[in-house]
Coordinates of C-alpha atoms in Angstrom, one line a residue:
L707 CA 114.0 102.0 100.1
A708 CA 116.7 102.4 102.6
A709 CA 116.8 99.6 105.1
N710 CA 116.7 101.9 108.1
S711 CA 113.9 104.1 106.7
P712 CA 110.8 104.3 108.9
S713 CA 108.7 102.4 106.4
V714 CA 110.9 99.3 106.7
I715 CA 111.3 99.5 110.4
E716 CA 107.5 99.8 110.8
K717 CA 107.1 96.4 109.1
F718 CA 109.1 94.8 111.9
P719 CA 108.0 96.7 115.0
K720 CA 109.4 94.3 117.6
Y721 CA 112.7 93.4 115.8
G722 CA 115.6 92.5 118.0
P723 CA 119.3 93.5 117.6
L724 CA 120.1 90.5 115.3
A725 CA 117.1 91.2 113.1
A726 CA 118.2 94.8 112.9
V727 CA 121.5 93.7 111.6
A728 CA 119.8 91.3 109.1
I729 CA 117.7 94.1 107.6
D730 CA 120.6 96.5 107.8
A731 CA 118.9 98.8 110.3
P732 CA 120.4 100.5 113.3
S733 CA 121.2 97.9 116.0
F734 CA 121.9 98.3 119.6
L735 CA 124.4 95.5 119.8
S736 CA 127.6 96.8 121.5
K737 CA 131.1 95.8 120.7
L738 CA 133.5 94.8 123.5
D739 CA 136.6 96.9 124.0
T740 CA 138.5 94.7 126.4
G741 CA 140.2 91.4 125.8
Q742 CA 142.6 90.0 123.2
H743 CA 142.0 90.8 119.6
I744 CA 142.3 88.3 116.7
N745 CA 142.8 88.8 113.0
F746 CA 140.2 87.2 110.9
W747 CA 139.2 86.6 107.3
I748 CA 136.1 85.1 105.9
V749 CA 136.9 83.2 102.7
E750 CA 135.2 80.9 100.2
D751 CA 136.2 77.5 99.0
E752 CA 139.8 77.0 98.0
N753 CA 141.0 80.2 99.6
A754 CA 141.0 78.6 103.0
E755 CA 143.7 76.2 101.8
L756 CA 145.7 79.0 100.3
F757 CA 145.4 80.9 103.7
K758 CA 146.6 77.7 105.5
N759 CA 149.6 77.4 103.2
G760 CA 150.6 81.1 103.6
E761 CA 149.8 81.9 100.0
Q762 CA 147.9 84.8 98.5
F763 CA 144.1 84.3 98.9
R764 CA 140.9 86.3 98.3
F765 CA 138.6 87.2 101.1
I766 CA 135.0 88.4 101.5
K767 CA 135.5 90.2 104.8
K768 CA 138.5 90.8 107.0
G769 CA 139.0 92.4 110.4
K770 CA 140.9 92.6 113.6
G771 CA 138.9 92.8 116.8
I772 CA 137.7 91.5 120.1
N773 CA 134.2 90.9 118.8
E774 CA 132.6 91.5 115.5
Y775 CA 129.2 91.1 113.8
S776 CA 128.0 92.0 110.4
R777 CA 125.3 91.2 107.8
M778 CA 126.2 88.8 105.0
E779 CA 124.1 87.8 102.0
P780 CA 123.4 84.1 101.7
G781 CA 125.4 82.2 99.1
D782 CA 125.6 78.8 97.6
R783 CA 129.3 78.3 98.5
A784 CA 131.1 77.1 101.7
Y785 CA 132.5 79.9 103.9
F786 CA 135.5 79.5 106.1
F787 CA 136.8 81.5 109.0
C788 CA 140.5 82.0 108.9
L789 CA 142.0 83.2 112.2
H790 CA 145.5 84.5 113.1
N791 CA 146.8 85.3 116.5
D792 CA 149.3 88.2 116.7
Y793 CA 150.3 87.2 120.2
K794 CA 153.3 84.9 119.6
D795 CA 153.6 83.4 123.1
V796 CA 150.1 83.9 124.4
P797 CA 147.3 81.6 123.4
V798 CA 144.0 83.3 122.6
T799 CA 140.6 81.7 123.2
V800 CA 138.2 82.4 120.2
T801 CA 134.5 81.7 120.1
V802 CA 132.8 81.9 116.7
K803 CA 129.0 82.1 116.7
I804 CA 127.0 82.2 113.5
T805 CA 123.4 83.2 113.6
A806 CA 121.0 83.1 110.7
V807 CA 118.0 85.4 110.8
L808 CA 115.1 84.7 108.4
I809 CA 112.4 87.3 108.1
N810 CA 109.2 86.1 106.7
E811 CA 106.8 88.9 105.9
K812 CA 103.2 88.0 106.5
F813 CA 100.6 89.2 104.0
T814 CA 96.9 89.5 104.7
S815 CA 94.0 89.3 102.4
E816 CA 91.4 92.1 102.5
P817 CA 88.3 92.4 100.5
V818 CA 88.4 95.1 97.8
R819 CA 85.3 97.0 96.7
R820 CA 85.3 97.6 93.0
M821 CA 83.4 100.6 91.7
H822 CA 82.1 100.7 88.2
V823 CA 81.5 104.1 86.7
T824 CA 79.5 104.6 83.6
L825 CA 79.2 107.8 81.7
K826 CA 75.9 108.9 80.3
K827 CA 75.3 111.7 77.9
G828 CA 72.1 113.6 78.2
M829 CA 70.5 117.0 78.2
H830 CA 70.4 119.0 81.3
L831 CA 69.5 122.6 82.4
K832 CA 72.2 125.0 83.3
N833 CA 71.5 127.4 86.3

């Protein structure tokens, strides 16, 4: 099922913009277009140290923006945010917010009627 299909969205009728991002559905979160941009990379484990030392590193996600949001799958490793300011003489204020959205589907129990059908062979009149 596609995450933005009607059947998935119907399961969460009052989902908010962050939950929409979490289930990969259309979200009405808007991105700012004014302000100072920052280069960023999201890396795992030892790649943060490689970034800090100016060496080649591997990243999960990279971007350049004023604000950014995206869905990420949970993992069992440590994630690091590596930031780089292109403005050589101008300090940039950066705020990093991380939000975890957990969606617990609720299941209900309903009684089920079972029907037993038995076939009988017998004689009958044909009209």
